[in-house]
Tab-separated table of C-alpha atoms and ligand atoms in Angstrom:
chain	number	residue	atom	x	y	z
A	1357	UNK	CA	128.173	85.453	103.501
A	1358	UNK	CA	125.462	87.994	102.839
A	1359	UNK	CA	124.643	88.646	106.489
A	1360	UNK	CA	126.628	89.058	109.668
A	1361	UNK	CA	126.482	87.705	113.166
A	1362	UNK	CA	127.153	89.838	116.217
A	1363	UNK	CA	129.741	88.619	118.705
A	1364	UNK	CA	126.884	87.099	120.733
A	1365	UNK	CA	125.831	85.000	117.719
A	1366	UNK	CA	122.725	87.076	116.976
A	1367	UNK	CA	121.961	88.035	113.381
A	1368	UNK	CA	120.815	91.642	112.820
A	1369	UNK	CA	117.726	91.624	110.596
A	1370	UNK	CA	115.268	94.246	109.431
A	1371	UNK	CA	111.608	93.707	110.304
A	1372	UNK	CA	108.927	95.585	108.392
A	1373	UNK	CA	105.520	94.826	109.967
A	1374	UNK	CA	103.748	96.489	107.027
A	1375	UNK	CA	100.116	97.452	106.558
A	1376	UNK	CA	96.682	95.930	107.161
A	1377	UNK	CA	97.074	92.483	108.718
A	1378	UNK	CA	100.869	92.942	108.622
A	1379	UNK	CA	101.321	93.922	112.295
A	1380	UNK	CA	99.009	91.090	113.493
A	1381	UNK	CA	100.813	88.322	111.610
A	1382	UNK	CA	104.242	89.829	112.352
A	1383	UNK	CA	103.467	89.730	116.077
A	1384	UNK	CA	102.767	85.999	115.780
A	1385	UNK	CA	105.953	85.334	113.807
A	1386	UNK	CA	108.149	87.272	116.240
A	1387	UNK	CA	106.674	85.403	119.233
A	1388	UNK	CA	107.096	81.981	117.595
A	1389	UNK	CA	110.658	82.711	116.457
A	1390	UNK	CA	111.602	83.947	119.926
A	1391	UNK	CA	110.303	80.750	121.537
A	1392	UNK	CA	112.265	78.708	118.955
A	1393	UNK	CA	115.407	80.656	119.936
A	1394	UNK	CA	115.866	81.888	116.374
A	1395	UNK	CA	118.922	84.160	116.583
A	1396	UNK	CA	117.467	87.295	114.958
A	1397	UNK	CA	118.121	90.731	116.388
A	1398	UNK	CA	115.238	92.730	114.865
A	1399	UNK	CA	115.520	96.290	113.649
A	1400	UNK	CA	111.875	97.344	113.206
A	1401	UNK	CA	111.315	99.702	110.272
A	1402	UNK	CA	108.344	101.294	108.528
A	1403	UNK	CA	107.064	100.683	105.036
A	1404	UNK	CA	103.889	101.046	102.990
A	1405	UNK	CA	101.190	103.398	104.295
A	1406	UNK	CA	103.037	103.793	107.599
A	1407	UNK	CA	106.022	105.073	105.611
A	1408	UNK	CA	103.823	107.438	103.610
A	1409	UNK	CA	102.277	108.811	106.803
A	1410	UNK	CA	105.680	109.313	108.410
A	1411	UNK	CA	107.600	110.822	105.511
A	1412	UNK	CA	105.690	110.618	102.231
A	1413	UNK	CA	107.452	107.520	100.951
A	1414	UNK	CA	106.214	103.892	101.135
A	1415	UNK	CA	109.870	102.831	101.152
A	1416	UNK	CA	111.626	105.304	103.505
A	1417	UNK	CA	115.363	105.861	103.313
A	1418	UNK	CA	115.745	104.654	106.920
A	1419	UNK	CA	114.243	101.312	105.919
A	1420	UNK	CA	116.584	101.016	102.927
A	1421	UNK	CA	119.547	101.916	105.124
A	1422	UNK	CA	118.573	99.263	107.622
A	1423	UNK	CA	118.465	96.592	104.894
A	1424	UNK	CA	121.793	97.871	103.501
A	1425	UNK	CA	123.228	97.262	106.943
A	1426	UNK	CA	121.586	93.927	107.853
A	1427	UNK	CA	121.309	92.530	104.289
A	1428	UNK	CA	118.359	90.588	105.606
A	1429	UNK	CA	114.684	91.502	105.928
A	1430	UNK	CA	111.363	89.969	106.865
A	1431	UNK	CA	108.643	92.050	105.303
A	1432	UNK	CA	104.929	92.128	106.023
A	1433	UNK	CA	102.545	93.066	103.206
A	1434	UNK	CA	102.641	96.689	102.089
A	1435	UNK	CA	99.623	98.492	100.715
A	1436	UNK	CA	100.544	100.103	97.420
A	1437	UNK	CA	99.015	103.604	97.544
A	1438	UNK	CA	96.766	104.154	94.540
A	1439	UNK	CA	97.624	107.286	92.575
A	1440	UNK	CA	100.324	109.767	93.593
A	1441	UNK	CA	102.752	108.130	91.199
A	1442	UNK	CA	104.165	105.674	93.733
A	1443	UNK	CA	106.291	102.995	92.128
A	1444	UNK	CA	105.844	99.457	93.388
A	1445	UNK	CA	107.854	98.967	96.570
A	1446	UNK	CA	108.629	95.411	95.523
A	1447	UNK	CA	110.111	96.503	92.200
A	1448	UNK	CA	112.190	99.197	93.948
A	1449	UNK	CA	113.563	96.657	96.419
A	1450	UNK	CA	114.374	94.186	93.644
A	1451	UNK	CA	116.285	96.838	91.716
A	1452	UNK	CA	118.013	98.420	94.715
A	1453	UNK	CA	119.385	95.136	96.045
A	1454	UNK	CA	119.629	93.206	92.728
A	1455	UNK	CA	117.337	90.515	94.085
A	1456	UNK	CA	117.767	88.257	91.081
A	1457	UNK	CA	116.264	85.065	92.527
A	1458	UNK	CA	112.647	84.657	93.521
A	1459	UNK	CA	112.138	81.494	95.505
A	1460	UNK	CA	108.607	80.144	95.866
A	1461	UNK	CA	108.175	76.769	97.543
A	1462	UNK	CA	104.783	75.042	97.539
A	1463	UNK	CA	104.147	72.424	100.174
A	1464	UNK	CA	100.819	70.790	101.062
A	1465	UNK	CA	99.800	71.806	104.552
A	1466	UNK	CA	96.222	70.798	105.100
A	1467	UNK	CA	95.129	67.319	104.001
A	1468	UNK	CA	91.973	66.857	101.964
A	1469	UNK	CA	92.746	69.463	99.335
A	1470	UNK	CA	92.673	68.848	95.606
A	1471	UNK	CA	96.258	67.559	95.680
A	1472	UNK	CA	98.057	65.807	98.540
A	1473	UNK	CA	101.758	65.674	99.356
A	1474	UNK	CA	102.903	68.449	97.068
A	1475	UNK	CA	106.473	69.533	97.750
A	1476	UNK	CA	107.747	71.756	94.971
A	1477	UNK	CA	110.233	74.589	94.742
A	1478	UNK	CA	110.043	77.189	92.025
A	1479	UNK	CA	113.034	79.414	91.293
A	1480	UNK	CA	112.126	82.432	89.173
A	1481	UNK	CA	114.594	84.812	87.543
A	1482	UNK	CA	113.583	88.199	88.916
A	1483	UNK	CA	115.397	90.915	86.921
A	1484	UNK	CA	115.491	90.038	83.215
A	1485	UNK	CA	113.251	88.589	80.483
A	1486	UNK	CA	110.159	90.423	79.307
A	1487	UNK	CA	110.062	92.307	82.626
A	1488	UNK	CA	112.760	94.699	81.442
A	1489	UNK	CA	109.761	96.084	79.524
A	1490	UNK	CA	111.425	97.877	76.632
A	1491	UNK	CA	108.035	98.645	75.212
A	1492	UNK	CA	106.531	100.998	72.718
A	1493	UNK	CA	103.657	101.539	70.321
A	1494	UNK	CA	103.694	102.407	66.666
A	1495	UNK	CA	100.817	104.539	65.448
A	1496	UNK	CA	99.077	103.654	62.225
A	1497	UNK	CA	96.558	106.102	60.764
A	1498	UNK	CA	94.539	107.520	63.663
A	1499	UNK	CA	95.241	104.609	66.034
A	1500	UNK	CA	98.172	105.490	68.339
A	1501	UNK	CA	98.239	101.903	69.642
A	1502	UNK	CA	97.992	100.136	66.301
A	1503	UNK	CA	101.184	98.153	66.908
A	1504	UNK	CA	102.598	97.210	70.313
A	1505	UNK	CA	106.200	96.121	70.623
A	1506	UNK	CA	108.054	94.639	73.573
A	1507	UNK	CA	111.659	93.533	73.715
A	1508	UNK	CA	112.796	91.033	76.304
A	1509	UNK	CA	116.363	90.522	77.418
A	1510	UNK	CA	118.021	87.485	78.920
A	1511	UNK	CA	121.765	87.406	79.409
A	1512	UNK	CA	124.155	84.478	79.619
A	1513	UNK	CA	125.353	85.775	82.998
A	1514	UNK	CA	121.819	86.192	84.266
A	1515	UNK	CA	120.946	82.638	83.194
A	1516	UNK	CA	124.097	81.268	84.841
A	1517	UNK	CA	123.380	83.130	88.061
A	1518	UNK	CA	119.794	81.907	88.447
A	1519	UNK	CA	120.492	78.336	87.292
A	1520	UNK	CA	123.488	78.125	89.629
A	1521	UNK	CA	121.229	79.331	92.425
A	1522	UNK	CA	118.675	76.592	91.615
A	1523	UNK	CA	121.254	73.792	91.544
A	1524	UNK	CA	122.974	74.980	94.725
A	1525	UNK	CA	119.632	75.362	96.484
A	1526	UNK	CA	118.671	71.832	95.388
A	1527	UNK	CA	121.969	70.478	96.746
A	1528	UNK	CA	121.603	72.353	100.019
A	1529	UNK	CA	118.124	70.946	100.618
A	1530	UNK	CA	118.969	67.426	99.459
A	1531	UNK	CA	116.708	67.671	96.416
A	1532	UNK	CA	117.030	65.264	93.495
A	1533	UNK	CA	116.117	67.082	90.313
A	1534	UNK	CA	116.133	70.474	88.613
A	1535	UNK	CA	113.777	71.091	85.681
A	1536	UNK	CA	114.615	73.923	83.253
A	1537	UNK	CA	111.425	75.514	81.906
A	1538	UNK	CA	111.606	77.492	78.658
A	1539	UNK	CA	110.004	78.214	75.282
A	1540	UNK	CA	113.115	77.748	73.207
A	1541	UNK	CA	111.180	76.117	70.371
A	1542	UNK	CA	109.645	79.518	69.525
A	1543	UNK	CA	111.637	82.201	71.392
A	1544	UNK	CA	114.874	80.649	70.175
A	1545	UNK	CA	117.168	83.445	71.298
A	1546	UNK	CA	115.379	84.885	74.351
A	1547	UNK	CA	114.719	81.591	76.089
A	1548	UNK	CA	117.165	79.522	74.036
A	1549	UNK	CA	120.092	81.099	75.880
A	1550	UNK	CA	118.529	80.028	79.168
A	1551	UNK	CA	118.064	76.409	78.037
A	1552	UNK	CA	121.486	76.187	76.409
A	1553	UNK	CA	123.174	77.582	79.544
A	1554	UNK	CA	121.188	75.269	81.794
A	1555	UNK	CA	122.014	72.137	79.833
A	1556	UNK	CA	125.682	73.065	79.891
A	1557	UNK	CA	125.661	73.736	83.644
A	1558	UNK	CA	123.788	70.494	84.374
A	1559	UNK	CA	126.970	68.590	83.441
A	1560	UNK	CA	128.734	70.106	86.455
A	1561	UNK	CA	126.095	68.607	88.743
A	1562	UNK	CA	125.886	65.195	87.036
A	1563	UNK	CA	125.651	62.377	89.550
A	1564	UNK	CA	124.495	64.800	92.237
A	1565	UNK	CA	121.415	66.487	90.805
A	1566	UNK	CA	119.383	65.177	87.903
A	1567	UNK	CA	118.380	67.746	85.280
A	1568	UNK	CA	115.651	67.748	82.652
A	1569	UNK	CA	113.723	70.411	80.750
A	1570	UNK	CA	110.160	71.239	79.709
A	1571	UNK	CA	108.468	73.678	77.422
A	1572	UNK	CA	106.404	76.120	79.512
A	1573	UNK	CA	102.980	75.211	78.125
A	1574	UNK	CA	103.501	71.461	78.522
A	1575	UNK	CA	104.923	72.081	81.968
A	1576	UNK	CA	101.776	73.956	83.032
A	1577	UNK	CA	99.618	70.996	81.993
A	1578	UNK	CA	101.916	68.453	83.638
A	1579	UNK	CA	101.951	70.437	86.888
A	1580	UNK	CA	98.189	69.959	87.057
A	1581	UNK	CA	98.098	66.334	85.855
A	1582	UNK	CA	101.037	65.035	87.865
A	1583	UNK	CA	102.807	67.642	90.007
A	1584	UNK	CA	104.717	64.959	91.931
A	1585	UNK	CA	107.048	64.403	88.935
A	1586	UNK	CA	108.666	67.790	89.640
A	1587	UNK	CA	111.121	68.746	92.365
A	1588	UNK	CA	112.920	72.054	91.749
A	1589	UNK	CA	111.830	74.141	88.745
A	1590	UNK	CA	113.932	77.014	87.427
A	1591	UNK	CA	112.665	79.419	84.793
A	1592	UNK	CA	112.748	82.907	83.332
A	1593	UNK	CA	110.873	85.885	84.786
A	1594	UNK	CA	107.420	85.843	83.131
A	1595	UNK	CA	107.073	82.048	83.089
A	1596	UNK	CA	108.126	82.022	86.738
A	1597	UNK	CA	105.523	84.636	87.603
A	1598	UNK	CA	102.793	82.460	86.125
A	1599	UNK	CA	104.017	79.097	87.418
A	1600	UNK	CA	104.552	80.407	90.959
A	1601	UNK	CA	100.868	81.287	91.194
A	1602	UNK	CA	99.971	77.951	89.609
A	1603	UNK	CA	101.891	75.992	92.252
A	1604	UNK	CA	100.429	78.153	95.050
A	1605	UNK	CA	97.044	77.070	93.688
A	1606	UNK	CA	98.072	73.394	93.939
A	1607	UNK	CA	98.454	73.744	97.714
A	1608	UNK	CA	95.373	75.810	98.425
A	1609	UNK	CA	96.154	79.382	97.472
A	1610	UNK	CA	97.910	82.409	98.852
A	1611	UNK	CA	97.209	81.852	102.562
A	1612	UNK	CA	100.176	79.520	102.895
A	1613	UNK	CA	102.510	80.769	100.157
A	1614	UNK	CA	105.859	82.232	101.241
A	1615	UNK	CA	108.374	83.903	98.970
A	1616	UNK	CA	111.998	84.933	99.126
A	1617	UNK	CA	113.785	87.509	97.008
A	1618	UNK	CA	117.483	86.806	97.071
A	1619	UNK	CA	120.370	88.774	95.622
A	1620	UNK	CA	124.065	89.351	96.051
A	1621	UNK	CA	123.539	92.347	98.342
A	1622	UNK	CA	120.547	91.259	100.402
A	1623	UNK	CA	117.689	88.829	100.850
A	1624	UNK	CA	114.093	89.765	101.610
A	1625	UNK	CA	111.482	87.295	102.833
A	1626	UNK	CA	107.729	87.821	102.698
A	1627	UNK	CA	104.284	86.293	102.452
A	1628	UNK	CA	102.953	86.263	98.907
A	1629	UNK	CA	99.574	87.674	99.947
A	1630	UNK	CA	98.797	91.365	100.427
A	1631	UNK	CA	97.653	93.460	103.385
A	1632	UNK	CA	94.093	92.025	103.360
A	1633	UNK	CA	92.352	95.303	104.319
A	1634	UNK	CA	88.996	93.472	104.457
A	1635	UNK	CA	90.035	91.538	107.586
A	1636	UNK	CA	92.687	93.864	109.062
A	1637	UNK	CA	92.419	94.474	112.810
A	1638	UNK	CA	89.804	91.736	113.285
A	1639	UNK	CA	92.133	89.042	114.578
A	1640	UNK	CA	91.263	86.720	111.679
A	1641	UNK	CA	94.503	86.757	109.667
A	1642	UNK	CA	96.399	83.541	109.012
A	1643	UNK	CA	100.088	84.052	109.844
A	1644	UNK	CA	101.171	80.813	108.128
A	1645	UNK	CA	102.602	82.348	104.959
A	1646	UNK	CA	104.761	84.824	106.903
A	1647	UNK	CA	105.814	82.024	109.277
A	1648	UNK	CA	106.903	79.938	106.287
A	1649	UNK	CA	108.745	82.970	104.914
A	1650	UNK	CA	110.582	83.177	108.242
A	1651	UNK	CA	111.412	79.495	107.725
A	1652	UNK	CA	113.032	80.340	104.386
A	1653	UNK	CA	114.963	83.102	106.137
A	1654	UNK	CA	116.228	80.607	108.718
A	1655	UNK	CA	117.282	78.253	105.886
A	1656	UNK	CA	119.065	81.181	104.263
A	1657	UNK	CA	121.167	81.949	107.341
A	1658	UNK	CA	121.997	78.281	107.850
A	1659	UNK	CA	119.655	77.722	110.805
A	1660	UNK	CA	118.108	74.721	109.073
A	1661	UNK	CA	117.342	72.821	112.296
A	1662	UNK	CA	115.199	75.687	113.607
A	1663	UNK	CA	113.551	76.089	110.195
A	1664	UNK	CA	112.676	72.404	110.123
A	1665	UNK	CA	111.263	72.592	113.638
A	1666	UNK	CA	109.184	75.629	112.672
A	1667	UNK	CA	107.694	73.819	109.671
A	1668	UNK	CA	107.037	70.776	111.836
A	1669	UNK	CA	105.084	72.676	114.487
A	1670	UNK	CA	103.012	74.415	111.793
A	1671	UNK	CA	102.179	70.952	110.421
A	1672	UNK	CA	101.282	69.663	113.889
A	1673	UNK	CA	99.010	72.587	114.697
A	1674	UNK	CA	97.205	72.511	111.352
A	1675	UNK	CA	96.922	68.747	111.014
A	1676	UNK	CA	97.135	66.993	114.410
A	1677	UNK	CA	95.650	69.770	116.556
A	1678	UNK	CA	93.295	70.862	113.779
A	1679	UNK	CA	93.696	74.507	114.822
A	1680	UNK	CA	93.132	76.607	111.697
A	1681	UNK	CA	92.141	80.135	110.841
A	1682	UNK	CA	88.968	80.806	108.869
A	1683	UNK	CA	90.653	80.982	105.457
A	1684	UNK	CA	91.667	77.328	105.964
A	1685	UNK	CA	88.179	76.302	107.051
A	1686	UNK	CA	88.766	76.611	110.800
A	1687	UNK	CA	87.472	78.937	113.501
A	1688	UNK	CA	90.703	79.971	115.269
A	1689	UNK	CA	91.670	83.599	115.642
A	1690	UNK	CA	95.219	84.730	114.884
A	1691	UNK	CA	95.851	84.738	118.640
A	1692	UNK	CA	94.438	81.235	119.193
A	1693	UNK	CA	96.522	79.903	116.311
A	1694	UNK	CA	99.610	81.593	117.765
A	1695	UNK	CA	98.913	80.123	121.214
A	1696	UNK	CA	98.623	76.651	119.657
A	1697	UNK	CA	101.974	77.091	117.906
A	1698	UNK	CA	103.673	78.260	121.094
A	1699	UNK	CA	102.223	75.289	122.983
A	1700	UNK	CA	103.780	72.892	120.438
A	1701	UNK	CA	107.304	74.247	120.884
B	2480	NAI	P1	95.332	90.336	99.508
B	2480	NAI	O1	96.289	89.182	99.350
B	2480	NAI	O2	95.642	91.326	100.538
B	2480	NAI	O3	93.883	89.738	99.826
B	2480	NAI	C1	93.175	88.842	98.979
B	2480	NAI	C2	92.138	88.044	99.807
B	2480	NAI	O4	92.844	87.067	100.592
B	2480	NAI	C3	91.367	88.898	100.801
B	2480	NAI	O5	90.049	88.417	100.903
B	2480	NAI	C4	92.099	88.685	102.112
B	2480	NAI	O6	91.282	88.828	103.257
B	2480	NAI	C5	92.606	87.257	101.975
B	2480	NAI	N1	93.887	87.060	102.680
B	2480	NAI	C6	95.124	87.474	102.288
B	2480	NAI	N2	96.042	87.141	103.177
B	2480	NAI	C7	95.393	86.496	104.177
B	2480	NAI	C8	95.826	85.908	105.405
B	2480	NAI	N3	97.107	85.907	105.779
B	2480	NAI	N4	94.897	85.339	106.185
B	2480	NAI	C9	93.601	85.314	105.839
B	2480	NAI	N5	93.131	85.839	104.685
B	2480	NAI	C10	94.030	86.434	103.867
B	2480	NAI	O7	95.210	91.016	98.090
B	2480	NAI	P2	94.489	92.401	97.659
B	2480	NAI	O8	93.228	92.576	98.420
B	2480	NAI	O9	94.458	92.346	96.187
B	2480	NAI	O10	95.526	93.541	98.053
B	2480	NAI	C11	95.430	94.337	99.236
B	2480	NAI	C12	96.623	95.274	99.306
B	2480	NAI	O11	97.835	94.526	99.459
B	2480	NAI	C13	96.830	96.150	98.071
B	2480	NAI	O12	97.182	97.443	98.490
B	2480	NAI	C14	97.993	95.519	97.355
B	2480	NAI	O13	98.733	96.458	96.644
B	2480	NAI	C15	98.800	94.972	98.503
B	2480	NAI	N6	99.649	93.823	98.158
B	2480	NAI	C16	100.925	93.787	98.690
B	2480	NAI	C17	101.761	92.729	98.479
B	2480	NAI	C18	103.105	92.745	99.109
B	2480	NAI	O14	103.443	93.642	99.841
B	2480	NAI	N7	103.927	91.735	98.872
B	2480	NAI	C19	101.352	91.585	97.631
B	2480	NAI	C20	99.984	91.697	97.139
B	2480	NAI	C21	99.191	92.791	97.398
B	2481	MG	MG1	102.803	87.356	90.145
């Protein structure tokens, strides 16, 4: 297990409220989880601008130490300071805790959108591929950038690890199918190793989980034409980056998109959106994405019944009660939306 329970059954977990709308949506999530009796014992830590103000670092050592201890974090959006040479907090966390799996589910929440009844899970490899960014230029004549070169790297072990994660996740959630997405017809080595490994591993799951594969470009088209044919998708880093935004678009954008970064040493759950400085402090923020991220965190620690209940009450409030924040076409404030959720529990 990657997390621990105290003797009273509570699970220590790091909570980073974050910047901008972070504290407002975190407040909602904490209240809803408490009323659901979710067994988290929060250790509140700073990050982002709050971290810079306190000690000059958007990812303070105390926050890292807390996650090292709890191995579990719920993170609000962090404003990346512009200039000053700050490295992306997300990249630092991924590296520090070897968060190799990026999990992005997409589930229709509000009826009447472009697509109905979408229920997809995307599993993206988070550490390898073209993101290793071994890059350089070769100068020709007086053009220093005449030739640009990038080398990607995918390893057999990395492919096994992420594909295993996808199959096990599919089993755990009672899913039917895993689709391997690749470009092995052109990038025969870089993405060929991923496809070859996946096809081999699929045999282990035969009779339990179906497996097929798609070339990335065809997959992108098919996700728009008929997204219901897919169930769990697993793919390499860059393709996963692109497809995860595509599937968020299928269900109405970032407002309801949660994400999980999972590794051997820790797991960090967050909303996909940023700190929304344009609406911060105005009581307009939609907490749904962070609530759904908390749902993934509950799944992760085996509290699936509470996670299911959480998703159900979100559905009820959005659909049956019709209480929605402005980004979803409603008029509710963050507080009114929170009150509606609490009333449904
Ligand atoms: P953003 O996602 O914060 O905002 C984009 C638009 O969506 C804005 O109009 C905003 O008001 C709206 N929006 C976002 N979340 C919302 C919510 N929960 N409810 C209602 N409306 C919402 O992206 P932007 O403006 O590009 O970035 C702002 C800051 O956030 C930047 O400093 C950026 O670096 C940071 N950021 C942090 C992320 C993280 O910590 N995971 C991810 C993305 C951006
Ligand atoms: Mg992206």
